[in-house]
CSV table of C-alpha atoms and ligand atoms in Angstrom, one decimal:
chain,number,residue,atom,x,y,z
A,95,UNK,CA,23.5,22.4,7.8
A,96,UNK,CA,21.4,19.7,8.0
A,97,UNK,CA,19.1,16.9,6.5
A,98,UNK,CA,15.5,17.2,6.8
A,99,UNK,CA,15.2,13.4,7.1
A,100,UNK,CA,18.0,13.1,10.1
A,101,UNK,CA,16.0,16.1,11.9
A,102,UNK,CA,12.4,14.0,11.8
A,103,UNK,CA,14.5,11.7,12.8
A,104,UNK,CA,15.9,12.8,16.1
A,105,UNK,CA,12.4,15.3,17.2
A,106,UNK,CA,9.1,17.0,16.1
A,107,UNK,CA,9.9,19.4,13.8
A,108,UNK,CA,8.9,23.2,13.2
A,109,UNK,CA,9.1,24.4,10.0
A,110,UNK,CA,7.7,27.9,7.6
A,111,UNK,CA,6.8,28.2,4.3
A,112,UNK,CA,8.0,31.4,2.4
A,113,UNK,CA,7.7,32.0,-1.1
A,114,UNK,CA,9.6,34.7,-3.1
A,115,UNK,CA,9.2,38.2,-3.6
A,116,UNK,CA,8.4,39.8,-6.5
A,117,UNK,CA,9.0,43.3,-5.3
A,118,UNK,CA,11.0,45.8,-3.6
A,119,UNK,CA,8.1,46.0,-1.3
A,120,UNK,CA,7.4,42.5,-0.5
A,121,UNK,CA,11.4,41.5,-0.3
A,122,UNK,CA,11.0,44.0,2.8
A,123,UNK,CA,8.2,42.3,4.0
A,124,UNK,CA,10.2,38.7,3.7
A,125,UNK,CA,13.1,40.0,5.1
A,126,UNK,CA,11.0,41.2,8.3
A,127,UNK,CA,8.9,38.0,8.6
A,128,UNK,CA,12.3,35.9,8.4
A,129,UNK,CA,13.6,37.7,10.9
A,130,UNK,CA,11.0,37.5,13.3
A,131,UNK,CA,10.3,34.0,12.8
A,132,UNK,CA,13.7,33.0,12.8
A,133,UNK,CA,13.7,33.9,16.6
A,134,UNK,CA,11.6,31.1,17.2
A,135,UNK,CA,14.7,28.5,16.1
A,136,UNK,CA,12.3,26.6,13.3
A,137,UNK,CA,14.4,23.1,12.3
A,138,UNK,CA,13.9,24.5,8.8
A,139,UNK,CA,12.1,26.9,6.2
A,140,UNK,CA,10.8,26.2,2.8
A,141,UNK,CA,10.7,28.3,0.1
A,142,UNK,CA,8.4,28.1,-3.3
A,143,UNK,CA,9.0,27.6,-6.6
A,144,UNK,CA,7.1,29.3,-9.1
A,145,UNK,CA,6.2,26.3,-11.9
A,146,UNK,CA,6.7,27.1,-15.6
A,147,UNK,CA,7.1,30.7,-14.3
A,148,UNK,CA,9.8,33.6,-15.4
A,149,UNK,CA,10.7,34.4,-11.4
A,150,UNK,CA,12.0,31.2,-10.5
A,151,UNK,CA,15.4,31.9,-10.2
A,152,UNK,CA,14.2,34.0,-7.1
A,153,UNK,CA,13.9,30.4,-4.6
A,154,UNK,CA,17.5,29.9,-5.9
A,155,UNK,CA,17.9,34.0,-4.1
A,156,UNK,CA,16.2,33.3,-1.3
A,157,UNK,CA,17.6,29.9,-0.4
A,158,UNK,CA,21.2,31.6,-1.1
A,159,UNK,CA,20.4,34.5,1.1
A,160,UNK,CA,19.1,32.6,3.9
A,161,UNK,CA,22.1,30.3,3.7
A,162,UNK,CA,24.7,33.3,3.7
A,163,UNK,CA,22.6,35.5,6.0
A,164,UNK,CA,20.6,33.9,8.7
A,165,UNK,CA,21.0,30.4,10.1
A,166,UNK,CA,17.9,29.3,9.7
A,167,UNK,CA,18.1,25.9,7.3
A,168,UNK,CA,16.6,26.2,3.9
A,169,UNK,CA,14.7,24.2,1.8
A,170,UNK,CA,14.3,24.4,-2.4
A,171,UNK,CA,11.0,23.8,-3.7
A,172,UNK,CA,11.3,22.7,-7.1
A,173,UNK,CA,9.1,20.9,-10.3
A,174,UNK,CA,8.9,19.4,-13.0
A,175,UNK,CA,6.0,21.3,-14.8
A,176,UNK,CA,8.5,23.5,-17.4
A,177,UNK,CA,11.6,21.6,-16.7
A,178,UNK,CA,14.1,19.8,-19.2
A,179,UNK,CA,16.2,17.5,-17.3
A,180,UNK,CA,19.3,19.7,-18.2
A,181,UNK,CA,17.9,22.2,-17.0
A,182,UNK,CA,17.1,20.1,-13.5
A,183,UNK,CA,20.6,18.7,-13.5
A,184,UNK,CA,22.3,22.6,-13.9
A,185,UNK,CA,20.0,23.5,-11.1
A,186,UNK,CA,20.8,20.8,-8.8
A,187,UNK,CA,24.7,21.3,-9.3
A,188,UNK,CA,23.9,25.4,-8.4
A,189,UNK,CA,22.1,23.8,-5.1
A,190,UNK,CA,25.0,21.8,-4.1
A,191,UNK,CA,27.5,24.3,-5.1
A,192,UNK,CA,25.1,26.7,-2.1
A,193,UNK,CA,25.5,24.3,0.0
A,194,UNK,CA,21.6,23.6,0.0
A,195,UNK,CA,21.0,19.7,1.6
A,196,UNK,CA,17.1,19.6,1.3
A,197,UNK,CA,14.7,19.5,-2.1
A,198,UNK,CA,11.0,19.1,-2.0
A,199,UNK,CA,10.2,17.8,-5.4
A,200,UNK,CA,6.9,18.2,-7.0
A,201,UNK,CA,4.5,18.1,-10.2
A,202,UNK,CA,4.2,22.0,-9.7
A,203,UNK,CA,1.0,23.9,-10.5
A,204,UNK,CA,1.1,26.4,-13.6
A,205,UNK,CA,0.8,30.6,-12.6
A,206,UNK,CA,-3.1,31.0,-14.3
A,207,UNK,CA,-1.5,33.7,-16.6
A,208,UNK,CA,1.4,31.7,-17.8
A,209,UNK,CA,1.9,28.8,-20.5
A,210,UNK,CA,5.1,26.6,-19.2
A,211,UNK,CA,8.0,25.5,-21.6
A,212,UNK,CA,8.5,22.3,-22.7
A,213,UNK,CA,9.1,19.6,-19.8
A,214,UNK,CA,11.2,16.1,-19.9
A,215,UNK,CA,9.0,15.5,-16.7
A,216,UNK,CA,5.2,14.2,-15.8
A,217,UNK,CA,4.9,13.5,-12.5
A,218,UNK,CA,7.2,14.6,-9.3
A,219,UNK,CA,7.7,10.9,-9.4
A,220,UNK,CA,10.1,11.5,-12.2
A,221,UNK,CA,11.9,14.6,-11.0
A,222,UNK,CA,12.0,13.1,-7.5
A,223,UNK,CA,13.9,10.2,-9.3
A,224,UNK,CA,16.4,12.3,-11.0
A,225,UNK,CA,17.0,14.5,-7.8
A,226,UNK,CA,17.3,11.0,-4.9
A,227,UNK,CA,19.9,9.6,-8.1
A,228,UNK,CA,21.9,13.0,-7.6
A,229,UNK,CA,22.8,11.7,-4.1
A,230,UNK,CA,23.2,14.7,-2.6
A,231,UNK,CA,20.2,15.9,-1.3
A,232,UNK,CA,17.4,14.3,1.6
A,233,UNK,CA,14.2,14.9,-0.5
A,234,UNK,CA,10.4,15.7,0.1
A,235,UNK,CA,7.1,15.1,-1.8
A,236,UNK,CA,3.5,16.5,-1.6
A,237,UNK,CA,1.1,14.8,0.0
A,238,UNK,CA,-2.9,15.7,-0.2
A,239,UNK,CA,-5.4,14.7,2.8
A,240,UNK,CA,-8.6,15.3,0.9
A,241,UNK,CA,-6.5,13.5,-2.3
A,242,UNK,CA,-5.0,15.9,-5.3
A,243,UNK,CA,-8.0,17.0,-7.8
A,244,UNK,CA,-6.4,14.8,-10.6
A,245,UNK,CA,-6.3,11.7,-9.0
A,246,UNK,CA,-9.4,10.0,-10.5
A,247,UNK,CA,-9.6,8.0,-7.3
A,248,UNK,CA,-8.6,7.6,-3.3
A,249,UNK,CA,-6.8,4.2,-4.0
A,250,UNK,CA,-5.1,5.4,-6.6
A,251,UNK,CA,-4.1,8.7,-5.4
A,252,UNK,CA,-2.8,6.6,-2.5
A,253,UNK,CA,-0.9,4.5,-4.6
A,254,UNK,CA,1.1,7.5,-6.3
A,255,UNK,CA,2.0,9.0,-3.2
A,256,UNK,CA,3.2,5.7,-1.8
A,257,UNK,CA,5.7,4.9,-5.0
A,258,UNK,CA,7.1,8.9,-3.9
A,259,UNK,CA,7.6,8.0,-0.4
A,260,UNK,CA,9.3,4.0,-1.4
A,261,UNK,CA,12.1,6.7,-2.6
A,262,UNK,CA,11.7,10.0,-0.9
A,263,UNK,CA,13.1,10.8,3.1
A,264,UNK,CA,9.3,12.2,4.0
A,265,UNK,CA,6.4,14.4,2.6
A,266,UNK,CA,4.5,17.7,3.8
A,267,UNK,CA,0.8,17.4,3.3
A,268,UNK,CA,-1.2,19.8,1.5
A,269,UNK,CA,-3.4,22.3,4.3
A,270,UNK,CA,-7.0,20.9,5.4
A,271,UNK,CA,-9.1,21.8,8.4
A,272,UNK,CA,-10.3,18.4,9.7
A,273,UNK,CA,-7.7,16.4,11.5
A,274,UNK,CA,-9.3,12.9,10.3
A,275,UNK,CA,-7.9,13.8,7.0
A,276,UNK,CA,-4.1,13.7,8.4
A,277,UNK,CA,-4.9,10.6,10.5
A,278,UNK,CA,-6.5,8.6,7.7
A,279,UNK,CA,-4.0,10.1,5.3
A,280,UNK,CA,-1.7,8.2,7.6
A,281,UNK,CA,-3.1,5.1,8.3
A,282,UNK,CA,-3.3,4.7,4.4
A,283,UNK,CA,0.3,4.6,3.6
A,284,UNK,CA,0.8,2.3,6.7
A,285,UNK,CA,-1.7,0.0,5.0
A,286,UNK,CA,0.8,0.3,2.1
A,287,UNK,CA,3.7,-0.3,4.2
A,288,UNK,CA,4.8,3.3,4.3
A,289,UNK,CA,6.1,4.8,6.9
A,290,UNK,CA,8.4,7.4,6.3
A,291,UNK,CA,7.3,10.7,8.3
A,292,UNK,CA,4.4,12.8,6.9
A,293,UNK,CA,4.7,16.7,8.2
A,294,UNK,CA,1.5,18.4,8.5
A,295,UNK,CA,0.7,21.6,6.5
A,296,UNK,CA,-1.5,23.9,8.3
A,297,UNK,CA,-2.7,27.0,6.3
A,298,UNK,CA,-3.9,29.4,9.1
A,299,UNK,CA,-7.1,31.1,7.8
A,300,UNK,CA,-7.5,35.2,8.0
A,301,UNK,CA,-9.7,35.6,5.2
A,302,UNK,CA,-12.2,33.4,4.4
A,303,UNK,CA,-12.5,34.8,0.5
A,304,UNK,CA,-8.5,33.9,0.2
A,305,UNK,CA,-8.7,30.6,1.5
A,306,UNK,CA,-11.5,29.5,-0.7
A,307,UNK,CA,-9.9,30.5,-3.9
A,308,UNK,CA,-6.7,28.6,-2.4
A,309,UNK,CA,-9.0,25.6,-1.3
A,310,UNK,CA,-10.6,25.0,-4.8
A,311,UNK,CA,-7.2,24.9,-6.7
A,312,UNK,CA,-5.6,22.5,-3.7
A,313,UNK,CA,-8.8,20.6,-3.6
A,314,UNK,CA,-9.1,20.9,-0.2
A,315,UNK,CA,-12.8,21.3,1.8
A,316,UNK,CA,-13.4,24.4,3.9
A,317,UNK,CA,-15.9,23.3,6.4
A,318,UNK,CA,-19.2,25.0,6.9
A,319,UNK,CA,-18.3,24.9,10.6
A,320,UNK,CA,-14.9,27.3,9.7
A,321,UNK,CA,-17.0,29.4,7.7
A,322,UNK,CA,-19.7,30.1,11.2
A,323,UNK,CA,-16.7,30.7,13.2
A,324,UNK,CA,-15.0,33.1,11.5
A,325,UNK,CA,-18.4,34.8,10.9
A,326,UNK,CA,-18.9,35.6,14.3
A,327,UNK,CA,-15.9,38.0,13.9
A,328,UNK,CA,-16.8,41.6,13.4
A,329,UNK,CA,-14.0,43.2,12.0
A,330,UNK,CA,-10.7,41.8,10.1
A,331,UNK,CA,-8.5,41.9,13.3
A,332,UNK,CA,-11.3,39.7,15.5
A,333,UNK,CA,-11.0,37.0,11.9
A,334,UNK,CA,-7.4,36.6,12.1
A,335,UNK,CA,-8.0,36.0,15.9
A,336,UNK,CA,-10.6,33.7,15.3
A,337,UNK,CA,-8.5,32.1,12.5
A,338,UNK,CA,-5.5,31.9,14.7
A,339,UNK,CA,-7.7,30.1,17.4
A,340,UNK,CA,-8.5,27.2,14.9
A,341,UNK,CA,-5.2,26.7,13.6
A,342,UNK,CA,-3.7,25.9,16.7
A,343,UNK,CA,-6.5,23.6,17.7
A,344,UNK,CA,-5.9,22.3,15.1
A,345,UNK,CA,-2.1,22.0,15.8
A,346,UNK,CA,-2.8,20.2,19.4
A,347,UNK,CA,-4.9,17.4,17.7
A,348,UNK,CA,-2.0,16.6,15.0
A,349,UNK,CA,0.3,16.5,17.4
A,350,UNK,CA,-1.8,14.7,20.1
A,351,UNK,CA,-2.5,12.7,17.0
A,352,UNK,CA,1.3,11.4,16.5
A,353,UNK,CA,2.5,14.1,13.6
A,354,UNK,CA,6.4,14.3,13.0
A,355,UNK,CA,6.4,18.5,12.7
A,356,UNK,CA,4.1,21.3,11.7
A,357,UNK,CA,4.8,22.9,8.7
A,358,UNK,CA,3.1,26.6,9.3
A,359,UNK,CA,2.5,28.5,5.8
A,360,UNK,CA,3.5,32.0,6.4
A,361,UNK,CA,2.1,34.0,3.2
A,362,UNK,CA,5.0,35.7,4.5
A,363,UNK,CA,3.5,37.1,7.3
A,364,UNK,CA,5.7,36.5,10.5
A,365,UNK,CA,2.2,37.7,13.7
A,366,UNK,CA,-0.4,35.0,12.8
A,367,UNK,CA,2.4,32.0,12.6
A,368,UNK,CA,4.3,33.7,15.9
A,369,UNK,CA,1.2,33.8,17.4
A,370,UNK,CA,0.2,30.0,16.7
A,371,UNK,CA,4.0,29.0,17.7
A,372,UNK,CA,3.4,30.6,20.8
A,373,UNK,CA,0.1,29.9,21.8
A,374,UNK,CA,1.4,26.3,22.1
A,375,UNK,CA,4.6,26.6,23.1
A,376,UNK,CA,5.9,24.8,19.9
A,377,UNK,CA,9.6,26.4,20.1
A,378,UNK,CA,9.9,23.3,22.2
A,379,UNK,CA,7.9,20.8,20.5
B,1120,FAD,P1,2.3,14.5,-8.6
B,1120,FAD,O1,2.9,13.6,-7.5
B,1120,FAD,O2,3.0,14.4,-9.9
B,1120,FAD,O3,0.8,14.2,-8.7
B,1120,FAD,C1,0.0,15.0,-9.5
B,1120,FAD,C2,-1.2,14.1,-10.0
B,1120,FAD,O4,-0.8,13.1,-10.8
B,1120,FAD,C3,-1.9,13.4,-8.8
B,1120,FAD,O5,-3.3,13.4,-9.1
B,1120,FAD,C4,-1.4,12.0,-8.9
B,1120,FAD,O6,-2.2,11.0,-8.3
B,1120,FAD,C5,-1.1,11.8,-10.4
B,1120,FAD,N1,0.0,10.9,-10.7
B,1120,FAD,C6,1.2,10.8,-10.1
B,1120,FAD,N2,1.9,9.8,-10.7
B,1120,FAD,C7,1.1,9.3,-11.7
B,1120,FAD,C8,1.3,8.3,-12.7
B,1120,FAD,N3,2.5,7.6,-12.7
B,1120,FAD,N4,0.3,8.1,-13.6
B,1120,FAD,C9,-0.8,8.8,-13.5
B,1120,FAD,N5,-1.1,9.7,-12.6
B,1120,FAD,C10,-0.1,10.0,-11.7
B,1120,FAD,N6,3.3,24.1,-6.6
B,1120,FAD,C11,4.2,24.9,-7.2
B,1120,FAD,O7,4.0,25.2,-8.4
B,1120,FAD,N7,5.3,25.4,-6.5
B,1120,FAD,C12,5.5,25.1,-5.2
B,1120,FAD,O8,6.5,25.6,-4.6
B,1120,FAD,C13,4.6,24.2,-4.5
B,1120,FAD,N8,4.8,23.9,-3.2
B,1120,FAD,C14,4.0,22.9,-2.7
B,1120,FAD,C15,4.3,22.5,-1.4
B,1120,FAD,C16,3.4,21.5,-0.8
B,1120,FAD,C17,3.8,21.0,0.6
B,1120,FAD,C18,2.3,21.0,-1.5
B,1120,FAD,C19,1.4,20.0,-0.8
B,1120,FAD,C20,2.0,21.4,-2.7
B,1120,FAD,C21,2.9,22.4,-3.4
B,1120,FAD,N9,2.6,22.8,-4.7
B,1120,FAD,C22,3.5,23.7,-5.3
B,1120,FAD,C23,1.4,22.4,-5.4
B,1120,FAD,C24,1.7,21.1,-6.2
B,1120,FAD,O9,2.7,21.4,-7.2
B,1120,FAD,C25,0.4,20.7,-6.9
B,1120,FAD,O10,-0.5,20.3,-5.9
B,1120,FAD,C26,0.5,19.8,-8.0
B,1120,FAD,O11,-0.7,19.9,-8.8
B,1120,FAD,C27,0.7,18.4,-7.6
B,1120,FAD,O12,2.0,18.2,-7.1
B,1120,FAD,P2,2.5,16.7,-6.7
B,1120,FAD,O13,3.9,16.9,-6.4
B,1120,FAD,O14,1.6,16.1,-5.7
B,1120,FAD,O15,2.4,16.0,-8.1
């Protein structure tokens, strides 16, 4: 078992996003891409949480299945969007009771189809709050590059994230393409006096019509020059090379650029993150 925080502590970390099945199908699919990934020794997983939605007890699955089953170390996404604080307080005692160490604590975004129940919280400020006064867990917040799409400004988007990392061990950014949004990102909370690690997330991109529709909720930019790249593939397979290519130029220049760890989101899909992992020999970064 271990911390999050100790780990970007000691070394640059390696790190996948799941989320949870919903499906006999796609559990299959998890259980393969865990497995495969799991080879390559990442210093932890994380797995999503499904705001104001009826399937969230499946991260509390997951987490307990990877915890009994495999040895990679998981991580519990949680927020606050739908939450009483009862409720928070019974989950966090089910957490400890599975041994889970790490939390990344968030506003949550609502499932388009879905109204959330009542919640006791606003901002991940306030859950994050509840979960660091537990005293049990390291904990992680959400950080966004291009700033989050409610923030009515930079500053005071910066401002927000910088009261969440006075009380949180580190954050995992939101993905973007350009690394000057990382870097600046940075150099922003040192201005504030932050300087807890910042992981990078980087959202390798196989489909261009899926990454838009992510990119417009996430408010991050997809670059014309992405869009020409992957254009000059001919068929899906040539894309997902194409897309693979970016990502982990991408990956060199946040690491040549200081980063703490690479946070990879799978989609669940073990080839296109093996294949970044490899590429740059990040099983010993
Ligand atoms: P907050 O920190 O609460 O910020 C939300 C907005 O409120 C921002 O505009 C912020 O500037 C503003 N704000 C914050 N504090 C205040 C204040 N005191 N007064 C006024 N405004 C304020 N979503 C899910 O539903 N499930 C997941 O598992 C999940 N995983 C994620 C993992 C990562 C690494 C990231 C980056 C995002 C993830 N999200 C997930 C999406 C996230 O929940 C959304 O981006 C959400 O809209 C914002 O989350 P936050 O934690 O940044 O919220």
């Amino acid at each position: 078992m271990a911390r999050i925080g100790d780990l970007l502590a000691e070394k640059r970390t390696l790190s996948f996003e799941f989320f949870p099945p919903k499906t006999p199908n796609a559990t299959m699919q998890l259980g393969r891409a865990v497995g495969e990934l799991e080879a390559l020794e990442p210093d932890f997983v994380s797995i999503t949480y499904g705001a104001g939605g009826s399937d969230r007890h499946r991260t509390g699955e997951v987490v307990s299945w990877m915890r009994a089953d495999t040895g990679l170390e998981p991580m519990a996404h949680l927020t606050c969007l739908g939450h009483t604080r009862t409720e928070v307080a019974g989950l966090l005692v089910e957490y400890r009771r599975r041994n889970v160490q790490n939390i990344l604590a968030l506003g949550g975004d609502p499932p388009a189809d879905d109204t959330p129940a009542r919640s006791d919280y606003t901002y991940a400020l306030d859950l994050l709050e509840d979960v660091s006064a537990s005293g049990s867990f390291c904990v992680g917040v959400a950080a966004h590059p291009e700033v989050h799409p409610r923030s009515p400004s930079r500053e005071i988007d910066r401002r927000h994230l910088a009261d969440k990392l006075s009380i949180a061990d580190f954050a995992i950014t939101q993905f973007f393409f350009d690394v000057e949004h990382y870097v600046r990102l940075v150099d922003e909370m040192d201005a504030l006096g932050i300087d807890k690690p910042i992981v990078p997330g980087i959202m390798p991109v196989t489909n261009v019509k899926h990454v838009a529709r992510m990119a417009e909720m996430s408010g991050a930019e997809v670059p014309g020059w992405l869009i020409d790249r992957l254009d000059r593939g001919s068929d899906p397979e040539q894309i997902r090379r194409i897309g693979i290519e970016i990502a982990s130029e991408l990956c060199r220049s946040l690491l040549a650029a200081g980063a703490p760890g690479l946070h990879l989101y799978t989609l669940n899909q073990a080839a296109t993150a093996r294949e970044i992992v490899v590429n740059l020999d990040l099983a010993s970064v």
